[in-house]
Short mmCIF file of C-alpha atoms in Angstrom, two decimals:
data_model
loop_
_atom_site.label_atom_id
_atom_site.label_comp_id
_atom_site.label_asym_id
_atom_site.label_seq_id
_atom_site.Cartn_x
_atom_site.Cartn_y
_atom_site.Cartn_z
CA UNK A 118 -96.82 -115.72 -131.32
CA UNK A 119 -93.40 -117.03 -131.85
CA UNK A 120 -92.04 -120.47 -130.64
CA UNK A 121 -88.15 -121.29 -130.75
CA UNK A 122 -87.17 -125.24 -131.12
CA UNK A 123 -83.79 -125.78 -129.86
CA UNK A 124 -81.35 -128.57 -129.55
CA UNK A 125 -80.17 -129.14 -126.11
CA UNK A 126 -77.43 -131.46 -126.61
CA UNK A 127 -75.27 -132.54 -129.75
CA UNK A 128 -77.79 -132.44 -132.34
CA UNK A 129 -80.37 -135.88 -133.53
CA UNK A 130 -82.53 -135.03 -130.53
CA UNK A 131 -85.80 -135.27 -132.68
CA UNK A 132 -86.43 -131.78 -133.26
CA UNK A 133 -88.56 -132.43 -136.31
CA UNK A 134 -90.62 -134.51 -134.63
CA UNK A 135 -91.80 -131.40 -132.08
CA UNK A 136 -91.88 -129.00 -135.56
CA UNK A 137 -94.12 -131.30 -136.99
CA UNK A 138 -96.07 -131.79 -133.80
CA UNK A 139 -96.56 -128.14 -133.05
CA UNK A 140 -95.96 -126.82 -136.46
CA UNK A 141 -100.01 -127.03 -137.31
CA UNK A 142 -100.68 -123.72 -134.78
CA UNK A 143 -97.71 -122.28 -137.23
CA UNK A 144 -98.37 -120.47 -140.32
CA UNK A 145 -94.83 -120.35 -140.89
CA UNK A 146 -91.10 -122.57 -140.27
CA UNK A 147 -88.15 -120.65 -140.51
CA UNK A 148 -84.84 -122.50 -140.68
CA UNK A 149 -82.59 -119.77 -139.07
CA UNK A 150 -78.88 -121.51 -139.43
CA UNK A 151 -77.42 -124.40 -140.47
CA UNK A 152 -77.37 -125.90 -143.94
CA UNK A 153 -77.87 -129.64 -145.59
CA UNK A 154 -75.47 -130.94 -142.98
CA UNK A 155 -78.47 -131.12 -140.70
CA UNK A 156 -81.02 -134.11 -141.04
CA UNK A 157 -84.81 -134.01 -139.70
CA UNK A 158 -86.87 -137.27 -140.32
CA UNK A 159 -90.37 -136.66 -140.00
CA UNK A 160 -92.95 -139.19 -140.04
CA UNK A 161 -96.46 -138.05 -141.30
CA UNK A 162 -99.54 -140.82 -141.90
CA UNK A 163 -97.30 -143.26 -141.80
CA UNK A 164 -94.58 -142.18 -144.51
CA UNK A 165 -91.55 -141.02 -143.49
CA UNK A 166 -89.50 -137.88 -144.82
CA UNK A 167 -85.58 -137.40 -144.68
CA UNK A 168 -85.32 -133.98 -145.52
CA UNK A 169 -81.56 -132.51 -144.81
CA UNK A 170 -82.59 -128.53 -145.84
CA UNK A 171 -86.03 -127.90 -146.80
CA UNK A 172 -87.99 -127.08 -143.06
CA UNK A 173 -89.84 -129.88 -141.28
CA UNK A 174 -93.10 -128.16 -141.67
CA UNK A 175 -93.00 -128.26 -145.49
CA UNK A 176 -94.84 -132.31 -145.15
CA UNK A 177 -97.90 -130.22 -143.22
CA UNK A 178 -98.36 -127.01 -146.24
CA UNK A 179 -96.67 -124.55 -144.01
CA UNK A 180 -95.15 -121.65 -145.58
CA UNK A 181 -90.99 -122.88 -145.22
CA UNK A 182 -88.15 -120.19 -145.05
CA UNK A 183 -84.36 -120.39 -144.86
CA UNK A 184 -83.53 -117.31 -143.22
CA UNK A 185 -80.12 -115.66 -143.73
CA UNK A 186 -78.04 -117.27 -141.03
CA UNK A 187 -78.44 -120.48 -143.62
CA UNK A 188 -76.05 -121.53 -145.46
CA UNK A 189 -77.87 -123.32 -148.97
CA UNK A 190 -76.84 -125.60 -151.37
CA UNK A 191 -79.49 -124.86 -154.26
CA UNK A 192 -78.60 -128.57 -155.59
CA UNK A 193 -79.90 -129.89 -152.55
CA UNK A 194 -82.39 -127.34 -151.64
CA UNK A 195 -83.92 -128.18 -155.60
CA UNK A 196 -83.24 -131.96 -155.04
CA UNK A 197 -85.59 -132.60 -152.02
CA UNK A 198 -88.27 -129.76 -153.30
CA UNK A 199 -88.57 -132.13 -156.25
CA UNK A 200 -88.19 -135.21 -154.42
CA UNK A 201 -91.40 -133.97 -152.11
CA UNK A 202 -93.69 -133.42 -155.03
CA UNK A 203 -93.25 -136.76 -156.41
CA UNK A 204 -94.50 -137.41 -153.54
CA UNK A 205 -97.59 -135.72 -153.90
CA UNK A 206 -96.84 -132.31 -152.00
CA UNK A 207 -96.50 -128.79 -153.16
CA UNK A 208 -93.99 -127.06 -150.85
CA UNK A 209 -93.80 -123.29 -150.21
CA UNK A 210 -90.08 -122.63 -149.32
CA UNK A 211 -88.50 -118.98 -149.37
CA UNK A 212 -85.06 -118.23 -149.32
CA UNK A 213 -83.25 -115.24 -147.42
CA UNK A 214 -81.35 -112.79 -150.22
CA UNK A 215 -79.06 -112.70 -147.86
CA UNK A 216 -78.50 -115.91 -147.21
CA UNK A 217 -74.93 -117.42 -147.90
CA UNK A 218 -74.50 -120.29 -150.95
CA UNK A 219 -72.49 -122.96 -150.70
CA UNK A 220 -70.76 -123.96 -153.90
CA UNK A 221 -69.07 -126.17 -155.41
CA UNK A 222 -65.74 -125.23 -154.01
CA UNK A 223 -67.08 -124.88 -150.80
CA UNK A 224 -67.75 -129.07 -150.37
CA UNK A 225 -64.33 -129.58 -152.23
CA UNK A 226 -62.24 -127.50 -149.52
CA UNK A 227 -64.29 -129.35 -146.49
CA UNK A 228 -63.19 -132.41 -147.50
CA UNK A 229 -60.02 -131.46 -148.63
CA UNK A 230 -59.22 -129.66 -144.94
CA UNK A 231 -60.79 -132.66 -142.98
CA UNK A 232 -58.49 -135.18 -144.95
CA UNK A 233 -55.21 -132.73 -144.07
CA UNK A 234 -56.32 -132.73 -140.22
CA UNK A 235 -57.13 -137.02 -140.28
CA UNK A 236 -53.36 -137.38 -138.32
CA UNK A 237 -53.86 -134.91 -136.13
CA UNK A 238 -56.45 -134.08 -132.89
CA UNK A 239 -57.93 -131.27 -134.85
CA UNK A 240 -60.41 -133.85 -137.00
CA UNK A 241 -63.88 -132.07 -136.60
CA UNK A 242 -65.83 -135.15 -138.17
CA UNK A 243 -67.93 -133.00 -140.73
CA UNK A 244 -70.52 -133.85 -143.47
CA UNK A 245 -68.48 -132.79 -145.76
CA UNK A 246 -70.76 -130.79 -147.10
CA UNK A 247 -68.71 -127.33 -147.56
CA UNK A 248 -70.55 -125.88 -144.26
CA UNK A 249 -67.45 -124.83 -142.69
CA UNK A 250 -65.97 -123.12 -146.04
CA UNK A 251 -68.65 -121.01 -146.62
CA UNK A 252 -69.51 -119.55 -143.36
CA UNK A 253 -65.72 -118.76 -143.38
CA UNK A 254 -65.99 -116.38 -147.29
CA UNK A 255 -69.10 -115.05 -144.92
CA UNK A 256 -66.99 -113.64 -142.60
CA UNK A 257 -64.49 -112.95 -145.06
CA UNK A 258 -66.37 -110.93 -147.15
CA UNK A 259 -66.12 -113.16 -150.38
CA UNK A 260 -69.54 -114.78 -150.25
CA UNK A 261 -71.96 -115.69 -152.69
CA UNK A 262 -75.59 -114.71 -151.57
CA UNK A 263 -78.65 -115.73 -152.61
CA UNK A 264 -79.71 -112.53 -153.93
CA UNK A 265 -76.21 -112.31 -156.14
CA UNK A 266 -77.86 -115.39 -157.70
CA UNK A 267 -80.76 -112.80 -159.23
CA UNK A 268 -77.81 -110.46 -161.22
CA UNK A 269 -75.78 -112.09 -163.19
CA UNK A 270 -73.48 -109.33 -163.15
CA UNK A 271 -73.32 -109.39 -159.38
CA UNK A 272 -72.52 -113.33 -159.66
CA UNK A 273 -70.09 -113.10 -162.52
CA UNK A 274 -68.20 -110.53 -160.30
CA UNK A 275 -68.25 -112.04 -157.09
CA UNK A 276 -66.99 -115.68 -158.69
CA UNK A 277 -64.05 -114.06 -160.85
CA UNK A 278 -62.75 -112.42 -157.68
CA UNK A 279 -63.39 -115.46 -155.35
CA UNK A 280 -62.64 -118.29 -157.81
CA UNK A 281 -58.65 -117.36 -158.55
CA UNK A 282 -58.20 -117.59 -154.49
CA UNK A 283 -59.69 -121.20 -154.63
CA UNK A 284 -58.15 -122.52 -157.07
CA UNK A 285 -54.57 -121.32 -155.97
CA UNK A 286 -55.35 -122.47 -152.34
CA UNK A 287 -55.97 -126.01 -153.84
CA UNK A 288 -52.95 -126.08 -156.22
CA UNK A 289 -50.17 -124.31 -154.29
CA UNK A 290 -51.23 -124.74 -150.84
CA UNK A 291 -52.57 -128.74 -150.96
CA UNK A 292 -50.67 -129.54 -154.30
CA UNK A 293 -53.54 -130.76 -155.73
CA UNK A 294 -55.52 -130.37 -159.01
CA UNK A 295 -58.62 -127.98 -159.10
CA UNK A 296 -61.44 -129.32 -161.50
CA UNK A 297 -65.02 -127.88 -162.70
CA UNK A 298 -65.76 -126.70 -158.87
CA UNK A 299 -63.09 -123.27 -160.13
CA UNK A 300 -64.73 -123.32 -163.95
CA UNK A 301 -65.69 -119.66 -163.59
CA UNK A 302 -67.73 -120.13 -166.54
CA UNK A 303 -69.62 -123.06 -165.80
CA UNK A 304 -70.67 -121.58 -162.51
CA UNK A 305 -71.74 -118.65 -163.73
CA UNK A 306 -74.37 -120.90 -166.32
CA UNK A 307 -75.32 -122.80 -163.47
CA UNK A 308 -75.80 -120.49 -160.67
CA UNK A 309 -77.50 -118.27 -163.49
CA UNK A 310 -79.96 -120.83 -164.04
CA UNK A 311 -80.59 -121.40 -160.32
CA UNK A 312 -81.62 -117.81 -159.40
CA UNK A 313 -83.57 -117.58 -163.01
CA UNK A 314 -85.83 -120.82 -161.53
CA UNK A 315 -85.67 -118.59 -157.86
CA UNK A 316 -86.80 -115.77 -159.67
CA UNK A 317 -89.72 -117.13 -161.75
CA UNK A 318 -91.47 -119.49 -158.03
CA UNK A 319 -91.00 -116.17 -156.09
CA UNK A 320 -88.92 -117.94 -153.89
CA UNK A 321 -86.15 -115.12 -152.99
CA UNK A 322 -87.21 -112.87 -149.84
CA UNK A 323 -86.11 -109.93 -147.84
CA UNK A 324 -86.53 -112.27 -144.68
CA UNK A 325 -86.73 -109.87 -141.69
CA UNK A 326 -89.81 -107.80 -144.00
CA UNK A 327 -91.50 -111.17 -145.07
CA UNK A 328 -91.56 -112.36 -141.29
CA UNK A 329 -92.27 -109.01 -139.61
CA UNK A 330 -95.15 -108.60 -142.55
CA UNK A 331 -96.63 -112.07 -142.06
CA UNK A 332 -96.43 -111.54 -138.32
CA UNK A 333 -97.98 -108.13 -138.48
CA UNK A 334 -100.66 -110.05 -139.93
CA UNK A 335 -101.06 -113.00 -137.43
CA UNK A 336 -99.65 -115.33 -138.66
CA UNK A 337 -97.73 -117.66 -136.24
CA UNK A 338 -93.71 -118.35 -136.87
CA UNK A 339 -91.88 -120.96 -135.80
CA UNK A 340 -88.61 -120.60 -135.79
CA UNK A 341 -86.29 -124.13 -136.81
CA UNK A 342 -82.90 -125.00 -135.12
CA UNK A 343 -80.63 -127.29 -137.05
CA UNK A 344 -77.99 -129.41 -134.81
CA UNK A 345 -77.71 -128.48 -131.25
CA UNK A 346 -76.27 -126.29 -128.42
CA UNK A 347 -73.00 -128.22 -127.67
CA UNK A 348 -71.99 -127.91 -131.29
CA UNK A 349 -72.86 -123.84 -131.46
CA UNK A 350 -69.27 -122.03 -132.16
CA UNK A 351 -69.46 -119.77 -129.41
CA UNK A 352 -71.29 -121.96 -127.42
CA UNK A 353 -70.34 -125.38 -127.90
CA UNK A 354 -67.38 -127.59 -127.69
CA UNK A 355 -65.07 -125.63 -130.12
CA UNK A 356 -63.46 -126.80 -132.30
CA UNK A 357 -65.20 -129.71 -132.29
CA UNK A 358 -68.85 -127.65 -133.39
CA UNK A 359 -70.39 -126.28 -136.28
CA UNK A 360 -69.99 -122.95 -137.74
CA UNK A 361 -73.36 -121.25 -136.40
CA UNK A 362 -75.69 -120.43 -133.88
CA UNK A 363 -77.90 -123.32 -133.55
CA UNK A 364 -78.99 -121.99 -129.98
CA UNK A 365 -82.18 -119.24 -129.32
CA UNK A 366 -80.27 -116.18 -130.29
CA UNK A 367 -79.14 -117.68 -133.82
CA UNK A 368 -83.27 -117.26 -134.37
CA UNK A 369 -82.84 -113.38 -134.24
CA UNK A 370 -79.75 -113.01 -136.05
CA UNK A 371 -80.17 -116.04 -138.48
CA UNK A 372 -84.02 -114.21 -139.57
CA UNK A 373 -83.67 -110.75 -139.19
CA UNK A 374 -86.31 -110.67 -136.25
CA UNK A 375 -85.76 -108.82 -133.06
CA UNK A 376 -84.60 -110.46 -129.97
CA UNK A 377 -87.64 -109.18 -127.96
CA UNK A 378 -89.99 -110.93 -130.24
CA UNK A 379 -88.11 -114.10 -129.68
CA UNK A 380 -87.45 -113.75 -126.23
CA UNK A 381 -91.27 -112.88 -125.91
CA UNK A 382 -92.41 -116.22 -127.37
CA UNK A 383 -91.80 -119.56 -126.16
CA UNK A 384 -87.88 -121.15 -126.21
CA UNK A 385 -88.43 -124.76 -126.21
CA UNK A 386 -85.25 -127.43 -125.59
CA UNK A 387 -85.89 -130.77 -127.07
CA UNK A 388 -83.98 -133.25 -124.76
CA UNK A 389 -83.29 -137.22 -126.25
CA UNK A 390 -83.50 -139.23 -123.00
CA UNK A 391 -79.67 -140.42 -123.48
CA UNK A 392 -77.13 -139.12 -125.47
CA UNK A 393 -75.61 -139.50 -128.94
CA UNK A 394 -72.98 -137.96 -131.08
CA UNK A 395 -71.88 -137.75 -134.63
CA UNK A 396 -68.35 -136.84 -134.93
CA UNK A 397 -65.42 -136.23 -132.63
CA UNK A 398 -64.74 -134.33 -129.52
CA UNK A 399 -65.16 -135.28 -126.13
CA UNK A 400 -68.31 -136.92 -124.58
CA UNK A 401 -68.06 -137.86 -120.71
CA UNK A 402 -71.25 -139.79 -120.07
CA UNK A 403 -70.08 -141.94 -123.17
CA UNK A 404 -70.68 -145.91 -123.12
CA UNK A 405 -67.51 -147.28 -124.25
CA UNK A 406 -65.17 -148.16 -121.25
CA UNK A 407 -65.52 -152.40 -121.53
CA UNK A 408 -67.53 -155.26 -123.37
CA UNK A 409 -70.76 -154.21 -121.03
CA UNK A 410 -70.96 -150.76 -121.88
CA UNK A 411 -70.05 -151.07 -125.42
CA UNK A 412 -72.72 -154.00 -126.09
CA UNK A 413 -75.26 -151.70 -124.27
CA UNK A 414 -74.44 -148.95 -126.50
CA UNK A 415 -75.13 -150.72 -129.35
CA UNK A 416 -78.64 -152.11 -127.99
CA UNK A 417 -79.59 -147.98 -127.45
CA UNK A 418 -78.08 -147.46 -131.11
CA UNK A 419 -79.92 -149.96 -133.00
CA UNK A 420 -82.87 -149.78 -131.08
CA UNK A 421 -83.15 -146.13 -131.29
CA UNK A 422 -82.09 -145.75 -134.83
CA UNK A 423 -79.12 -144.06 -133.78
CA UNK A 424 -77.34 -143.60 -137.61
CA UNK A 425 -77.06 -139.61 -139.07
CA UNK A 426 -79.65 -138.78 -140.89
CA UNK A 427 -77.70 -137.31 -143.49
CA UNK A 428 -74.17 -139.27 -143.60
CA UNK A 429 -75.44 -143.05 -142.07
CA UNK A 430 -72.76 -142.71 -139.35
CA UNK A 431 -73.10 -144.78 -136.54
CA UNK A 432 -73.57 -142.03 -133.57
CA UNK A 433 -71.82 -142.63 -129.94
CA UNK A 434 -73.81 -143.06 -127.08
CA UNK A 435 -73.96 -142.24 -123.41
CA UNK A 436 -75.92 -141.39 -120.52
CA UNK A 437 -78.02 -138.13 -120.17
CA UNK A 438 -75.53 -135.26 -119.40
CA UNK A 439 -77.18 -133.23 -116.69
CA UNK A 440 -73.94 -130.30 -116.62
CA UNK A 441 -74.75 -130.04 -120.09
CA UNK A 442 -78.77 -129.70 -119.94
CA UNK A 443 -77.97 -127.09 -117.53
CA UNK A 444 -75.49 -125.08 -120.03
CA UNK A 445 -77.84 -125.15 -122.78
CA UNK A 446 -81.28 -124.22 -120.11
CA UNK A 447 -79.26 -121.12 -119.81
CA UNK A 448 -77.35 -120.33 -122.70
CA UNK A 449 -81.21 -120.35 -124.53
CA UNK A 450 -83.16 -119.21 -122.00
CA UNK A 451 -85.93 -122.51 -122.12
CA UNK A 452 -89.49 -121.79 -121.33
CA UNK A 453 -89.99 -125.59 -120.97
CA UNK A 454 -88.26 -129.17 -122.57
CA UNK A 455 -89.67 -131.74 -125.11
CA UNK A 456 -88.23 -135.55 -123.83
CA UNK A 457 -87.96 -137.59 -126.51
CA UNK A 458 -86.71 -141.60 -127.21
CA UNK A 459 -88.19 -142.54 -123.85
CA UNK A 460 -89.15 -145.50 -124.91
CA UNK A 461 -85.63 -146.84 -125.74
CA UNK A 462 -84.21 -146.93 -122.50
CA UNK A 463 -87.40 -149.18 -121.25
CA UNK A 464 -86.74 -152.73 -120.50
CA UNK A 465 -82.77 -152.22 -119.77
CA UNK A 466 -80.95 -153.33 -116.87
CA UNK A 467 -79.88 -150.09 -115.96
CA UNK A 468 -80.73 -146.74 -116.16
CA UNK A 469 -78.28 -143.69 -115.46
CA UNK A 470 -77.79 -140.35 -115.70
CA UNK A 471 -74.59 -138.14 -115.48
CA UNK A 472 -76.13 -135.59 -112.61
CA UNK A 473 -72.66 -133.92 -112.05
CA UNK A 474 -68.84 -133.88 -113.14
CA UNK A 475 -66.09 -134.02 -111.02
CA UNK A 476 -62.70 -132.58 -112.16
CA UNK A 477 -59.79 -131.55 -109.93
CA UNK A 478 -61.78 -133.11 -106.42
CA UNK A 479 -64.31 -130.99 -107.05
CA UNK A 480 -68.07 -131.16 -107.96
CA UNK A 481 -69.33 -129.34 -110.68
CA UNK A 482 -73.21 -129.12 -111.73
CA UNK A 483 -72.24 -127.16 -115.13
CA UNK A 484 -69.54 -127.82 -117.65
CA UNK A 485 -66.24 -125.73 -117.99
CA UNK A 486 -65.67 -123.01 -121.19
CA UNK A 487 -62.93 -124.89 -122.60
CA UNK A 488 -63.49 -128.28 -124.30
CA UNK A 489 -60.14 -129.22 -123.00
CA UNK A 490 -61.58 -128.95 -119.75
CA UNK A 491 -64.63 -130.77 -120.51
CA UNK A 492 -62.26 -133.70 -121.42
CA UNK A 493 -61.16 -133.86 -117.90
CA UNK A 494 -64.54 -133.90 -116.17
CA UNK A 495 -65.42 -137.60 -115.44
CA UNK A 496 -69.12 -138.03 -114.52
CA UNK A 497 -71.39 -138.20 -111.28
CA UNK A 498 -73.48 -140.92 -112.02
CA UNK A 499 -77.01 -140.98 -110.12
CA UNK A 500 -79.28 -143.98 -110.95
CA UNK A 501 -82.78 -144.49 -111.63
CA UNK A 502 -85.38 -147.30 -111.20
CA UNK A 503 -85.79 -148.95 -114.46
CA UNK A 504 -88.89 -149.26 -115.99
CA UNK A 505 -90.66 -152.32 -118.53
CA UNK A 506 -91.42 -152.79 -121.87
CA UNK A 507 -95.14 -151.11 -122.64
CA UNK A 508 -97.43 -150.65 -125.47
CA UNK A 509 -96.06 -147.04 -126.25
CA UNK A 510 -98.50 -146.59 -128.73
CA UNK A 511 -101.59 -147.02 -125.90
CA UNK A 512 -99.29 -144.59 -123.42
CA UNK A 513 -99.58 -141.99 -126.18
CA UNK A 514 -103.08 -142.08 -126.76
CA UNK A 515 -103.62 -142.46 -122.73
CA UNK A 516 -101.88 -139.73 -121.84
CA UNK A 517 -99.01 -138.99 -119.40
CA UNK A 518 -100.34 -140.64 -116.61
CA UNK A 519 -99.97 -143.73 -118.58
CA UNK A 520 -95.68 -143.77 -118.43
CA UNK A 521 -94.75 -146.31 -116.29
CA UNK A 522 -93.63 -144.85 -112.67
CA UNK A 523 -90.56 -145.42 -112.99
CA UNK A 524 -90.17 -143.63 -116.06
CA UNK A 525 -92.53 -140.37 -114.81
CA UNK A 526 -89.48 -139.75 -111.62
CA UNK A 527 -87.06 -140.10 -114.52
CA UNK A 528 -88.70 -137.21 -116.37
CA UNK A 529 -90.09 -135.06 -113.15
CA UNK A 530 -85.97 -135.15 -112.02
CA UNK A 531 -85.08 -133.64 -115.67
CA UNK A 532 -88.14 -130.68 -115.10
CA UNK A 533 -87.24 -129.94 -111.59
CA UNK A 534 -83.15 -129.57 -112.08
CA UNK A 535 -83.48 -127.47 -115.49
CA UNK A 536 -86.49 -126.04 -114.00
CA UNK A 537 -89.19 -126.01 -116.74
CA UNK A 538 -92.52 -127.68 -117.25
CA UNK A 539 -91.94 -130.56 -119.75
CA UNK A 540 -94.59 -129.92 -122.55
CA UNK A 541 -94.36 -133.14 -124.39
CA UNK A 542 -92.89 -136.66 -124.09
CA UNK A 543 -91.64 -138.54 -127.18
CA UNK A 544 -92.60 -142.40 -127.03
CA UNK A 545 -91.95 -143.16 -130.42
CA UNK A 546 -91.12 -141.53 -134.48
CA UNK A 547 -94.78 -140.61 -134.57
CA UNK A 548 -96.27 -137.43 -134.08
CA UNK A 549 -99.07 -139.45 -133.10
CA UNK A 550 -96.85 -141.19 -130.38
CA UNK A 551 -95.97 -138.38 -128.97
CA UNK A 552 -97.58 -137.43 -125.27
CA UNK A 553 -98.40 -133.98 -125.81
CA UNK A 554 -99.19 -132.39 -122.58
CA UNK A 555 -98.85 -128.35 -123.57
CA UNK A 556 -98.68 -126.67 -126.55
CA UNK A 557 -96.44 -123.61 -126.47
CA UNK A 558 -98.74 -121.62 -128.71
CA UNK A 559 -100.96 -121.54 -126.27
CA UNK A 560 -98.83 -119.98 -124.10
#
């Protein structure tokens, strides 16, 4: 049995939460895209995780794999492996050989390109974490891969050809001065090191023979999306995206899996019950047109912990964006939604959600393929009863009959326009306040 967790809207929609809720019927978490720009915060007995790489379902003992659509930045990857068994855990990650590395250079170009494009309209917003750069030598053929990091030959190779075009793109093309990120040398100790300490934990795998092996066995895969489907590059809201597949088909690709065993398992969209955004690019259902919207914006943000996991950026808020639920119900092909944050919009004055856009006169229930478009549409609004303040805590151990009315036609009008059973309702950072009504390995 396979299950496929998916962002529905512009990433931070809780994701890890549903991982960690689900991930016990898993034997196995694969990351399948994505790299440390992606934050999950998981909450288990009460301590709470920030983990920017390693899967979510490393905090439960599940076997944790980046699969080669990742993108990996061993200093991180290391960092939080440590960081977790100082905390008492002992987690099992495996890498993809042919998984992409960033390096050093990598995170000094991203910044360096996102400072050149600050005075014009072309400012993505990124980490800054050299996502972008690498998944660009991917598809230029000048990579480093994880299994490169096993020969130093291979590495010593690869970073005397690649290294030269680095340092001359920061010297002659942005006139300024390349440091230790183009010391050919000193990345060949480090990186040597690196696959040396990959080598001796067994950590480097063939990833579609590990998973197809496991799987052949029993065992139960889950496969991880980082960010979301608005932000996917052929999918999203280009340019203003990441540089991967973050929607249900990155999970074959990104793993090395067929697409008939994914698109036999279950393809679930986790939906946050209003919006948010890190970064730029346009956002109709967004709160910030006077003093009233901007002040209830910042209630939703505070209240909901609304700050990137991995940067501490405040994110924009809005409404739920119904046009784009319906984009990414299709693009991934759901099998049913996860609704989480519920509980933040409770006790507010209003409650709204952006059913439809309107551009040129015209009503439209899905969004348009160009983002310049999308900048144009100005929302539909269709509002809902507003529902009180409850003990969420006594609602998730109650069950779903236990949401306040108000709040139950708010999720039953998501269900029936994406059409898909919802099969859990987040009520808080718990997995234990979670309302878990199906589990999709049961399916």
């Amino acid at each position: 049995m396979t299950v496929t967790i998916v962002g529905s809207q512009l990433g931070d929609e809780g994701k890890g939460a549903l991982v960690d809720l689900w991930g016990g019927d898993a034997d196995i978490v694969v990351r399948y895209q994505g790299g440390d720009n992606a934050g999950h915060t998981v909450v288990e007995d009460g301590e709470e995780y920030k983990l920017s790489l390693v899967p979510s379902g490393a905090v439960r003992d599940k076997v944790g794999v980046l699969g080669n659509g990742c993108v990996i930045n061993p200093r991180t990857l290391f960092s939080e492996i440590d960081d977790l068994r100082e905390r008492g855990l002992d987690p099992d990650v495996r890498l993809a050989k042919r998984a992409h590395v960033i390096m050093p250079y990598h995170r000094r170009l991203d910044n360096i390109e996102e400072e050149a494009k600050a005075d014009s309209d072309l400012t993505v917003g990124t980490t800054g974490r050299g996502i972008g750069p690498t998944y660009e030598d991917k598809a230029g053929r000048r990579g480093i891969r994880v299994g490169d990091l096993l020969d130093p030959d291979v590495l010593r190779q690869r970073l005397e050809y690649v290294v030269p075009k680095k340092k001359a793109l920061i010297e002659d093309v942005y006139g300024l001065e390349a440091g230790e990120e183009c010391d050919v040398e000193a990345l060949v100790e480090e990186y040597t090191e690196i696959g040396r300490r990959l080598r001796e934990d067994d950590m480097a795998v063939n990833c579609g023979d590990f998973l197809a092996e496991r799987r052949e066995a029993g065992d139960n895969v889950m496969f991880e999306g980082a960010q979301g489907t608005l932000i996917d590059i052929d999918h999203g809201s280009y340019p203003y995206v990441t540089s991967s597949n973050p929607t249900a088909g990155g999970a074959a690709t990104g793993t090395g899996v067929g697409p008939t065993v994914v698109g036999q398992g279950e393809v679930v969209g986790i939906v946050k019950a209003y919006l948010s955004r890190v970064g730029e690019g346009p956002m109709p259902t967004e709160l910030k047109d006077d003093d009233r919207e901007e002040e209830l914006a910042d209630f939703i943000r505070e209240k909901g912990g609304e700050f990137g996991t991995v940067t501490g950026r405040p994110r924009r808020i809005g409404w739920l964006d119904m046009p784009m639920l319906r984009h990414a119900a299709r693009v991934s092909g759901f099998t049913g939604i996860a609704v989480n944050h519920l509980d933040v919009l409770a006790g507010l004055d209003e409650v709204t959600v952006g059913h439809a856009y309107e551009l040129e006169g015209e009503e439209r229930l899905t969004m348009p393929a160009t983002t310049e478009r999308w900048g144009e549409c100005e929302p539909v609004l269709k509002e809902f009863d507003t529902w009180p303040e409850v003990d969420w805590a006594a609602v998730a151990e109650e069950g779903y009959d236990a949401i306040p009315d108000a709040a139950q036609d708010y999720l039953e009008y998501l269900s029936d326009e994406l059409d898909v059973p919802i099969y859990a309702v987040g009520v808080g950072p718990g997995r234990e306040q979670t309302v878990h009504l199906e589990n999709p390995f049961d399916n």
